[in-house]
Short mmCIF file of C-alpha atoms and ligand atoms in Angstrom, two decimals:
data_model
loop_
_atom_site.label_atom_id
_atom_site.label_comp_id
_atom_site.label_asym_id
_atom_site.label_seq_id
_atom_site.Cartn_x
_atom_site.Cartn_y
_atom_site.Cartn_z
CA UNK A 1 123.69 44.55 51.38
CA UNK A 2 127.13 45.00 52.23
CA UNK A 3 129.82 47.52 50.76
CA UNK A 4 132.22 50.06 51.22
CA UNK A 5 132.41 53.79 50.52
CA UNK A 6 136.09 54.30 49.45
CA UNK A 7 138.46 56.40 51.89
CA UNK A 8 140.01 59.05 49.53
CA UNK A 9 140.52 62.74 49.08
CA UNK A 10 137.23 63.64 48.11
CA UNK A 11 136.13 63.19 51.14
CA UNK A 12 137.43 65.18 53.97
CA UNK A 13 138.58 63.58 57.78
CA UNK A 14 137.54 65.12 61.43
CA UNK A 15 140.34 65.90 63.23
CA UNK A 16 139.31 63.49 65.39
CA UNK A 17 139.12 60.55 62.41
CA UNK A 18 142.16 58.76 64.14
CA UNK A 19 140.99 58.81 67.40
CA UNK A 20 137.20 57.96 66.53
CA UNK A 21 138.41 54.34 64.85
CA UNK A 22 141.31 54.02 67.51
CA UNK A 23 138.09 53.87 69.52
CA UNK A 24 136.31 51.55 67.79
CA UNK A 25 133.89 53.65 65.32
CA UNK A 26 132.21 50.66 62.61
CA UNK A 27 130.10 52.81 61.00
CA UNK A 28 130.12 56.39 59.21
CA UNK A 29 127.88 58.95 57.07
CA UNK A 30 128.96 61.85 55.23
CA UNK A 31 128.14 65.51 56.37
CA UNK A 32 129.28 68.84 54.80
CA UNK A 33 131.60 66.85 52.57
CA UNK A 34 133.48 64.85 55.47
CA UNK A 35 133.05 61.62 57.36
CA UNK A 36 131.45 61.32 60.82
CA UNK A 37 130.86 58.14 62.51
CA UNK A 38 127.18 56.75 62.80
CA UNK A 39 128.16 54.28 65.42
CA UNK A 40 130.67 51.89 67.38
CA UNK A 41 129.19 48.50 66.82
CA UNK A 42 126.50 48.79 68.90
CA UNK A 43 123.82 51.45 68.51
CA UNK A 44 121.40 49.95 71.40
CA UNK A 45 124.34 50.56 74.16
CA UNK A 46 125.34 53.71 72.69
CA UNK A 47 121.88 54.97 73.18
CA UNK A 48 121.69 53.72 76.62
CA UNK A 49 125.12 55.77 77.35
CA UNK A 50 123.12 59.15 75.98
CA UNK A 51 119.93 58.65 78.10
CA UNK A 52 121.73 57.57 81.42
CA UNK A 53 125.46 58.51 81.52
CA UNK A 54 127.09 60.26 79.11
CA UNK A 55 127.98 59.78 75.19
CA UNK A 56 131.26 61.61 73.22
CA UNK A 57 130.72 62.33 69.50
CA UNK A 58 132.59 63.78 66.95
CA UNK A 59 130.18 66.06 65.23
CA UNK A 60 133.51 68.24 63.40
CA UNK A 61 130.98 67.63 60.43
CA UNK A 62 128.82 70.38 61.56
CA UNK A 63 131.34 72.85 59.60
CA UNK A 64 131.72 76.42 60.83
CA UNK A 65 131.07 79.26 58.41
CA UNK A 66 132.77 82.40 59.60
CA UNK A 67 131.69 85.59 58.46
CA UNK A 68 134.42 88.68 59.65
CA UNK A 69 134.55 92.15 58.83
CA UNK A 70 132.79 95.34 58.99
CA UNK A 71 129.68 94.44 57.17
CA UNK A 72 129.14 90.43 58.71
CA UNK A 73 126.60 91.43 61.18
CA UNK A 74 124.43 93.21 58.20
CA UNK A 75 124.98 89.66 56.07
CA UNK A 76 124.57 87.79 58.78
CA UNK A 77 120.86 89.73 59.69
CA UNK A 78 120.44 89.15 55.89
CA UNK A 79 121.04 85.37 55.75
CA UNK A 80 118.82 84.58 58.16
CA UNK A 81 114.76 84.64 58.67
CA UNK A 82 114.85 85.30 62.75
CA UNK A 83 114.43 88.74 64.22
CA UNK A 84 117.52 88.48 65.90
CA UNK A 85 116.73 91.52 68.10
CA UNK A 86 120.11 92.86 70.22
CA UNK A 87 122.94 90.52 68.79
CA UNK A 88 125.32 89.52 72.02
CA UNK A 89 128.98 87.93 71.70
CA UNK A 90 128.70 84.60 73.81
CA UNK A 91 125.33 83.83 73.20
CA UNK A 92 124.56 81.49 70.59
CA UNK A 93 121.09 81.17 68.66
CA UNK A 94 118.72 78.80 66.10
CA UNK A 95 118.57 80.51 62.96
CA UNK A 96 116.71 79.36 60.26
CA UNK A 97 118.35 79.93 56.64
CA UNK A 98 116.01 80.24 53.29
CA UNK A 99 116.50 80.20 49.62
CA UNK A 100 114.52 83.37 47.84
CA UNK A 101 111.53 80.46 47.42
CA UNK A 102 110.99 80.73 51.00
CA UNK A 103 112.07 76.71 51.35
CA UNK A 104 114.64 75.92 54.79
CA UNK A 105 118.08 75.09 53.29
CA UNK A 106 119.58 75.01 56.66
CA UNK A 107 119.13 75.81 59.99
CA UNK A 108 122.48 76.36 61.87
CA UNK A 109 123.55 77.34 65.33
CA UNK A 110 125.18 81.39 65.29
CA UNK A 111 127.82 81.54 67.44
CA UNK A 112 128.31 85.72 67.14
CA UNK A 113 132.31 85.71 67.93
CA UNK A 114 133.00 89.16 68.00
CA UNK A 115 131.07 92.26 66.86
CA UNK A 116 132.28 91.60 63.18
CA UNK A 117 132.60 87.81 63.17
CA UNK A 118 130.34 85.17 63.35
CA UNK A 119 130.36 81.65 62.89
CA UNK A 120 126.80 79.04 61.35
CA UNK A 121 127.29 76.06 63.03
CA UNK A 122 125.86 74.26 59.62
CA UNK A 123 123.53 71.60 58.88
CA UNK A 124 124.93 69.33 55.43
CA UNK A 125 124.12 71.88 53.04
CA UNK A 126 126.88 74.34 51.37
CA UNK A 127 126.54 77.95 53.11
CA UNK A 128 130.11 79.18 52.72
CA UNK A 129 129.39 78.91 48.75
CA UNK A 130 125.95 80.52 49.14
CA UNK A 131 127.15 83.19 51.98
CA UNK A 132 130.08 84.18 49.65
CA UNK A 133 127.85 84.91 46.48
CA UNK A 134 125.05 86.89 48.35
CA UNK A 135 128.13 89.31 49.94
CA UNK A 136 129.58 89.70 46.95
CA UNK A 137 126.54 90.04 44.79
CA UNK A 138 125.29 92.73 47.37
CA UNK A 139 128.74 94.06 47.75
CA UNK A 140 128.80 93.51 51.35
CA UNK A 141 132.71 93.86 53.17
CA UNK A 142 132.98 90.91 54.58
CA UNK A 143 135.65 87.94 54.51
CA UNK A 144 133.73 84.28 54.40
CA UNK A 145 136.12 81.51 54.95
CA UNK A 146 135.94 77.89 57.25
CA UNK A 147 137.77 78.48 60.33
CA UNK A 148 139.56 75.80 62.54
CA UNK A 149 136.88 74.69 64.90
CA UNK A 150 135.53 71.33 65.05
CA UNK A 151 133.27 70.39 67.73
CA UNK A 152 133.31 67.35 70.22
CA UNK A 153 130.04 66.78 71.08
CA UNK A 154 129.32 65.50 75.04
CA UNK A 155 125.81 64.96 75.49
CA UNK A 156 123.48 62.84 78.69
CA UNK A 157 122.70 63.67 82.09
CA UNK A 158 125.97 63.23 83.29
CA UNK A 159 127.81 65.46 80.81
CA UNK A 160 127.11 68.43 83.30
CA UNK A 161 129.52 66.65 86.00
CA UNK A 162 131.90 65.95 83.29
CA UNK A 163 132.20 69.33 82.06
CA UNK A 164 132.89 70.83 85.85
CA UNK A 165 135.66 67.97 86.10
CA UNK A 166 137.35 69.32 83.01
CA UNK A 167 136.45 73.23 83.03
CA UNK A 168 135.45 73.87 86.71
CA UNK A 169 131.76 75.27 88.10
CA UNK A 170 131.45 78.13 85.91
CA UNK A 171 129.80 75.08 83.31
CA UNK A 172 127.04 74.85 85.51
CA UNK A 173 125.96 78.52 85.08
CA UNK A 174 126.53 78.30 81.01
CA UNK A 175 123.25 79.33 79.63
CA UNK A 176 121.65 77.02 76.90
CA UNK A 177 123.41 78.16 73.20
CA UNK A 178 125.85 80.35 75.17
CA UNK A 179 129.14 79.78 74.81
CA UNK A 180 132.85 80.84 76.17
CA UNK A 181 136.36 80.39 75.84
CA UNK A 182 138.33 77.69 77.50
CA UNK A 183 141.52 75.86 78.02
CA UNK A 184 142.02 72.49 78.59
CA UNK A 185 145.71 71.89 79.52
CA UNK A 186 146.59 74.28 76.84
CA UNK A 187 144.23 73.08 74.06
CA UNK A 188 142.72 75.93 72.65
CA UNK A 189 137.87 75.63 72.81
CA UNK A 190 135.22 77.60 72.79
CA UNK A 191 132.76 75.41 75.33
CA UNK A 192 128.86 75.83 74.33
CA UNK A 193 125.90 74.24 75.87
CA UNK A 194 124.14 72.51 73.14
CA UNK A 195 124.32 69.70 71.23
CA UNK A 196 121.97 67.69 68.98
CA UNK A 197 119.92 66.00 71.46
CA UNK A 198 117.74 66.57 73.87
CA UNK A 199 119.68 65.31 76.98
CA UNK A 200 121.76 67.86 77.84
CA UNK A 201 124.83 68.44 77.26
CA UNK A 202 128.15 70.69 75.70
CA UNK A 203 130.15 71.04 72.89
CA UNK A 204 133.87 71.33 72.84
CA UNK A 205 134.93 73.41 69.96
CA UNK A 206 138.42 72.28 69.02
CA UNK A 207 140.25 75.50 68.12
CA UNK A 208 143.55 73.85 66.95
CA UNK A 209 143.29 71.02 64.19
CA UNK A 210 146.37 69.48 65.12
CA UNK A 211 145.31 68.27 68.86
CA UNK A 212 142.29 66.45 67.95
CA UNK A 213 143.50 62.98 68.81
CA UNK A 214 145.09 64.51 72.27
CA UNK A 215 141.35 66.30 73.33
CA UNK A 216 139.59 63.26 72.20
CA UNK A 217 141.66 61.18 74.55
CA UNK A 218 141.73 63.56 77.85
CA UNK A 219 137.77 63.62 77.15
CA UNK A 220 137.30 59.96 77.45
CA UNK A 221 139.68 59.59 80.37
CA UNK A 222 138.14 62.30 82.09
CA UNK A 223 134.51 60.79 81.59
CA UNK A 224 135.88 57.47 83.02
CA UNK A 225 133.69 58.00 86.37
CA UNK A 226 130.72 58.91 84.46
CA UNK A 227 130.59 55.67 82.47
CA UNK A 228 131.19 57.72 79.06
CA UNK A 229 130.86 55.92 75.63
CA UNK A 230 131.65 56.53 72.08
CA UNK A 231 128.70 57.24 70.30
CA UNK A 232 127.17 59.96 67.44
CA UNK A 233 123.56 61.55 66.89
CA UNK A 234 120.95 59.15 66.58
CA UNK A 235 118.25 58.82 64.67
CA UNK A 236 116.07 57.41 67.91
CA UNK A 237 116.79 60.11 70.22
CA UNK A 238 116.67 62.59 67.47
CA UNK A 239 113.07 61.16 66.89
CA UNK A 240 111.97 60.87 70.12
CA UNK A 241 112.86 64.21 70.76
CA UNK A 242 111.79 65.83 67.16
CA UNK A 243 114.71 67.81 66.41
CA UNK A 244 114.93 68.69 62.53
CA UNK A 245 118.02 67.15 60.46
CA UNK A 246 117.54 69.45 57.56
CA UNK A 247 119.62 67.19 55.13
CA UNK A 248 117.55 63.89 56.28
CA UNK A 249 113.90 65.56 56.38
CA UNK A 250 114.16 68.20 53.72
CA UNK A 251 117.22 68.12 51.08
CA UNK A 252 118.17 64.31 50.36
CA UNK A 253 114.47 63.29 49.95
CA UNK A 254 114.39 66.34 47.72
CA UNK A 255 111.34 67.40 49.74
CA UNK A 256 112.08 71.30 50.05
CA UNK A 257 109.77 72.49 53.12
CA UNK A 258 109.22 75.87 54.36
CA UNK A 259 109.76 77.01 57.77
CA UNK A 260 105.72 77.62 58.77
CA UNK A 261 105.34 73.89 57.60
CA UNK A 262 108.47 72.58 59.33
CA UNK A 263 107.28 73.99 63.25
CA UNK A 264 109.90 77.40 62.83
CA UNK A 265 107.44 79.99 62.11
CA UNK A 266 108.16 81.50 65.39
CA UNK A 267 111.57 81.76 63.59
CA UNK A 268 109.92 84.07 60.66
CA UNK A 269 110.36 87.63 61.58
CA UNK A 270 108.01 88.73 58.68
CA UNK A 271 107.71 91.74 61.01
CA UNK A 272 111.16 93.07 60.18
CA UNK A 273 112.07 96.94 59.07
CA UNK A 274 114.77 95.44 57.01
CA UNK A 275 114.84 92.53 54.03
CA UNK A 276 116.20 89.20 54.42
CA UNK A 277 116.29 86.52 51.47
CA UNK A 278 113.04 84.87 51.46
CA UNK A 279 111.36 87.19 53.01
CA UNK A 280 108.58 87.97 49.96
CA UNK A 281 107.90 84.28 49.49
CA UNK A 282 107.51 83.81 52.80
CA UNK A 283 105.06 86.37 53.45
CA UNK A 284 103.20 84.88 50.33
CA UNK A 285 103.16 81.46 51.41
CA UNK A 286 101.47 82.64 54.84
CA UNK A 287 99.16 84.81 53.01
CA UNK A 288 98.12 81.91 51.01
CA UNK A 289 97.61 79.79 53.75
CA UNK A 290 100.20 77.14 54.86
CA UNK A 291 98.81 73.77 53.47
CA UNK A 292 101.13 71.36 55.26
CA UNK A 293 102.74 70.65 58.58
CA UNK A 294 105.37 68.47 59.70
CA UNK A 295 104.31 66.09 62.72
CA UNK A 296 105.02 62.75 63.99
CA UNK A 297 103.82 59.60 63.20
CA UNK A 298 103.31 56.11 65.03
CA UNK A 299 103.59 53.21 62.33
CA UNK A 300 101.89 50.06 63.77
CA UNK A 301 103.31 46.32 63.12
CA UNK A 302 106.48 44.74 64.13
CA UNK A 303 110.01 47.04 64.42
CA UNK A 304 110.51 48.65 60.91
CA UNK A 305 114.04 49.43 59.60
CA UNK A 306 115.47 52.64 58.70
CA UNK A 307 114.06 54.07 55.61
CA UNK A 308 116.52 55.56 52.78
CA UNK A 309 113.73 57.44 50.59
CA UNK A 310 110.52 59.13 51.73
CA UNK A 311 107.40 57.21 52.30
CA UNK A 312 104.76 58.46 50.29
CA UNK A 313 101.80 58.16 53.10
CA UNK A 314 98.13 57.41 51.65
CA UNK A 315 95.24 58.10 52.61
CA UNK A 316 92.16 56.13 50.27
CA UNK A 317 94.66 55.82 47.79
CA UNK A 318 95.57 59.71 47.57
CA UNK A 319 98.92 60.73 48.42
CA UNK A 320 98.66 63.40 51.34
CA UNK A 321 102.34 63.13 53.07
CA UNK A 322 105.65 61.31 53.75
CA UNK A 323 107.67 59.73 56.21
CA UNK A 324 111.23 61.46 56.07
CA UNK A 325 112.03 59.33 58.79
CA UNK A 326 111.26 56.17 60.71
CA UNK A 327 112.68 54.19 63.39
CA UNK A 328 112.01 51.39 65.85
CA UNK A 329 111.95 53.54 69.62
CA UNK A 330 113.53 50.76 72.05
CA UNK A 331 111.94 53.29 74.74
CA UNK A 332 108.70 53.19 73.89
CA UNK A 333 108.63 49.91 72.36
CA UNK A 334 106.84 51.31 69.10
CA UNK A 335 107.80 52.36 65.22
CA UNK A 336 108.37 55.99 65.18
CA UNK A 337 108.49 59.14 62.65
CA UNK A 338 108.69 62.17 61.48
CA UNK A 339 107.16 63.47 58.53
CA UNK A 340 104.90 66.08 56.59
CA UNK A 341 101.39 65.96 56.21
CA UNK A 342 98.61 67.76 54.17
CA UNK A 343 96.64 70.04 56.36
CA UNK A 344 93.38 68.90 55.18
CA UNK A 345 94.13 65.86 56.80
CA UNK A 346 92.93 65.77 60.83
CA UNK A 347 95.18 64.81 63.20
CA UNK A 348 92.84 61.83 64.48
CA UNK A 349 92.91 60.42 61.08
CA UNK A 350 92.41 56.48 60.90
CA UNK A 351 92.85 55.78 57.57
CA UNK A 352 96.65 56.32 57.10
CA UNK A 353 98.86 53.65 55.98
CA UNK A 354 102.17 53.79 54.16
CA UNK A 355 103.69 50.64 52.32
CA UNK A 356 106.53 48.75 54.12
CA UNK A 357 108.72 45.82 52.27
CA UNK A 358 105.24 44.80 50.19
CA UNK A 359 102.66 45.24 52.56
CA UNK A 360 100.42 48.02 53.86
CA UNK A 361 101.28 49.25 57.57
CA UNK A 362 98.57 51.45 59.15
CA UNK A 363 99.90 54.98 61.00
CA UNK A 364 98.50 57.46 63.32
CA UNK A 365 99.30 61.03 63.53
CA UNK A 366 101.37 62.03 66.98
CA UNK A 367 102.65 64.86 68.38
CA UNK A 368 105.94 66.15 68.73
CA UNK A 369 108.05 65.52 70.75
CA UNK A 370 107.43 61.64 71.57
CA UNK A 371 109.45 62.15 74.72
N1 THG B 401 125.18 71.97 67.16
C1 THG B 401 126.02 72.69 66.38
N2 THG B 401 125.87 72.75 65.06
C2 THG B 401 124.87 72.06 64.47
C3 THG B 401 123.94 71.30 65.24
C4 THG B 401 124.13 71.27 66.62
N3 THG B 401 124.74 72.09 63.12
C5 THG B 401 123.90 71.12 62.49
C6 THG B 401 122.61 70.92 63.23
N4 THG B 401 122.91 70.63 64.64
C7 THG B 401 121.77 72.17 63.11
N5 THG B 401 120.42 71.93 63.52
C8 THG B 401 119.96 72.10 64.81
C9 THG B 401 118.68 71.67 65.08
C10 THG B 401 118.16 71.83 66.37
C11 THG B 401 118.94 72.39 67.36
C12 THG B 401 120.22 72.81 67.08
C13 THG B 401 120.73 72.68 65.79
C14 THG B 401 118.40 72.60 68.72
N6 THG B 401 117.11 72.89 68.84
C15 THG B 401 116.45 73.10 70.12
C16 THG B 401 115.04 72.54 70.02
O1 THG B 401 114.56 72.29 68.92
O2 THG B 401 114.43 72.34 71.06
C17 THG B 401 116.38 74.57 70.51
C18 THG B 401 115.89 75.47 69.41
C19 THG B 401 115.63 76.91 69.84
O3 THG B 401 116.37 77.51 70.62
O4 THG B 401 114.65 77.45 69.34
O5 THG B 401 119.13 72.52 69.69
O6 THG B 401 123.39 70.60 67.38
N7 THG B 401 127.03 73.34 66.93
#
């Protein structure tokens, strides 16, 4: 099946659009309302560039919320289901968002700016909406608006030499989720370790719209010794490595999952003086017993392809889970996945099977990570 999604005003362009198909990008999904490329024409090289040199992605989808004024830290604490304890400026964090069910409906980076500003680094859900009613229906001071940042993801071993070419040594001291100020010939960042993989890595947060072709290009030439390649998240490495995509696991399968199910309880400060949305439910749902978990799974036979809906996953003809995800690992030469499975259900279970294109495929349960 081939077709096209039409470019048009409804959906919004990275500032680095131009550059990304001046470069070749073949391929694109839609995050947070605005295209980001899902690969260059070749997915199995791009992957090799990410485990052994270095890969450049524009990940400008992951939209910035920014939350300023004398009451953001309080909304902030609100928003979120994590103790966060002291809150520094410079050091980022993984913070879980819930609706008042207790269900994940996004799970952003925090970048805390200043001591009144903060930015989510959002998964494809719509927090500046959400954010903006909570303030105002708690009638918080705060100003909630999408700032101009839009980060350049560079992620693989050799991203760490790469950012000391372009920043200096002071990259090799950067802290995981902390992040800092930088120039690069003028162009305004903030430069964070992180990124959405598990090889290492930085992201470049563009800080002026209008040079997005211009960083894009210094980036690439500057990578030039370190083999770098186009490239974008992947679902492989994402697999291997069992990192959540909240839209793909839990909100486009309309499979709403609570943290304690989804692996963040450690993210669930149910211990906290003060309230945060969800916090009843969630304290309900452990007192009733969590009844689910999310876990990986191995599906046997020959490579599968992507999946676009969950896979209900049987077990004697009961229903007791779903994929959210599978994909053929070239590294491990097997069909991986990720996926949710009743808790009465062991995890040496041998009578799992899912259906695949007409026919039954058996599955095992495995941990996470794969790798
Ligand atoms: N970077 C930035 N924004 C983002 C993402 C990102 N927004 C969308 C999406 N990714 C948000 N989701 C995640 C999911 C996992 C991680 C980061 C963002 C992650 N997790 C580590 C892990 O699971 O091992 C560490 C988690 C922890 O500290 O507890 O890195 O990638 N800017």
């Amino acid at each position: 099946m081939t077709f096209h999604i039409s470019l048009g005003a409804s959906i919004r362009k990275s500032v680095f659009f131009d550059a990304t198909v001046a470069d070749g990008a073949k391929s694109f999904t839609v995050y947070n309302h605005m295209y980001m490329p899902a690969h260059f024409g070749d997915p199995a090289s791009e992957y090799e560039k990410l485990i052994h040199d270095v890969a450049m992605w524009d990940v400008a989808a992951q939209r910035q919320v920014e939350i300023a004024g004398p009451d953001a830290e309080t909304l902030v604490r609100y928003l979120t289901t994590r103790d966060l304890g002291q809150v520094i400026p410079g050091v980022g964090r993984y913070v879980p968002l819930c609706n008042y069910e207790g269900s994940l409906i996004n799970d952003p980076v925090l970048l805390p700016i200043e001591a009144d500003r903060f930015w989510f680094s959002i998964a494809d859900s719509d927090i500046e909406l959400w954010s903006q009613a909570i303030a105002r229906e708690k009638g918080l001071d705060v100003r909630i608006s999408e700032p101009d940042a839009s980060p350049l993801a560079i992620q693989g071993p050799k991203a760490f030499r790469l950012a000391e070419a372009l920043f200096g040594s002071w990259t090799r001291d950067l802290r995981y989720f902390h992040f800092r100020e930088a120039k690069l010939d003028g162009i305004p960042l903030l430069v964070a370790r992180s990124g959405w993989s598990k090889q290492g890595g930085f992201e470049l947060y563009l800080l002026d719209h209008t040079r997005g072709t211009e960083l894009y290009a210094k980036v690439k030439e500057a990578g030039r010794p370190f083999g770098i390649g186009p490239g974008a998240p992947g679902d492989q490495e994402r697999i291997e490595s069992g990192l959540l995509s909240y839209g793909t696991d839990c909100r486009h399968l309309n499979h709403p999952a609570n943290p304690f199910e989804l692996g963040l309880g450690k993210l669930v400060g149910l211990d906290r003086a003060d309230d945060f949305v969800g916090k009843r439910a969630l304290r309900r749902i452990l007192a009733d017993g969590v009844k689910r978990r999310r876990t990986g799974f191995i599906v046997e036979g020959p490579a599968v392809t992507a999946n676009q809906e969950a896979i209900p996953i049987l077990s004697l003809g009961q229903e007791v889970g779903y994929i959210s995800e599978m994909v053929w690992s070239t590294r491990l030469t097997q069909n991986i996945a990720t996926g949710i499975i009743g808790n009465q259900v062991e995890d040496e279970a041998s009578d799992l099977a899912i259906m695949f294109n007409g026919e039954v495929r058996s599955l095992t349960i495995a941990a996470l990570p794969f790798i």
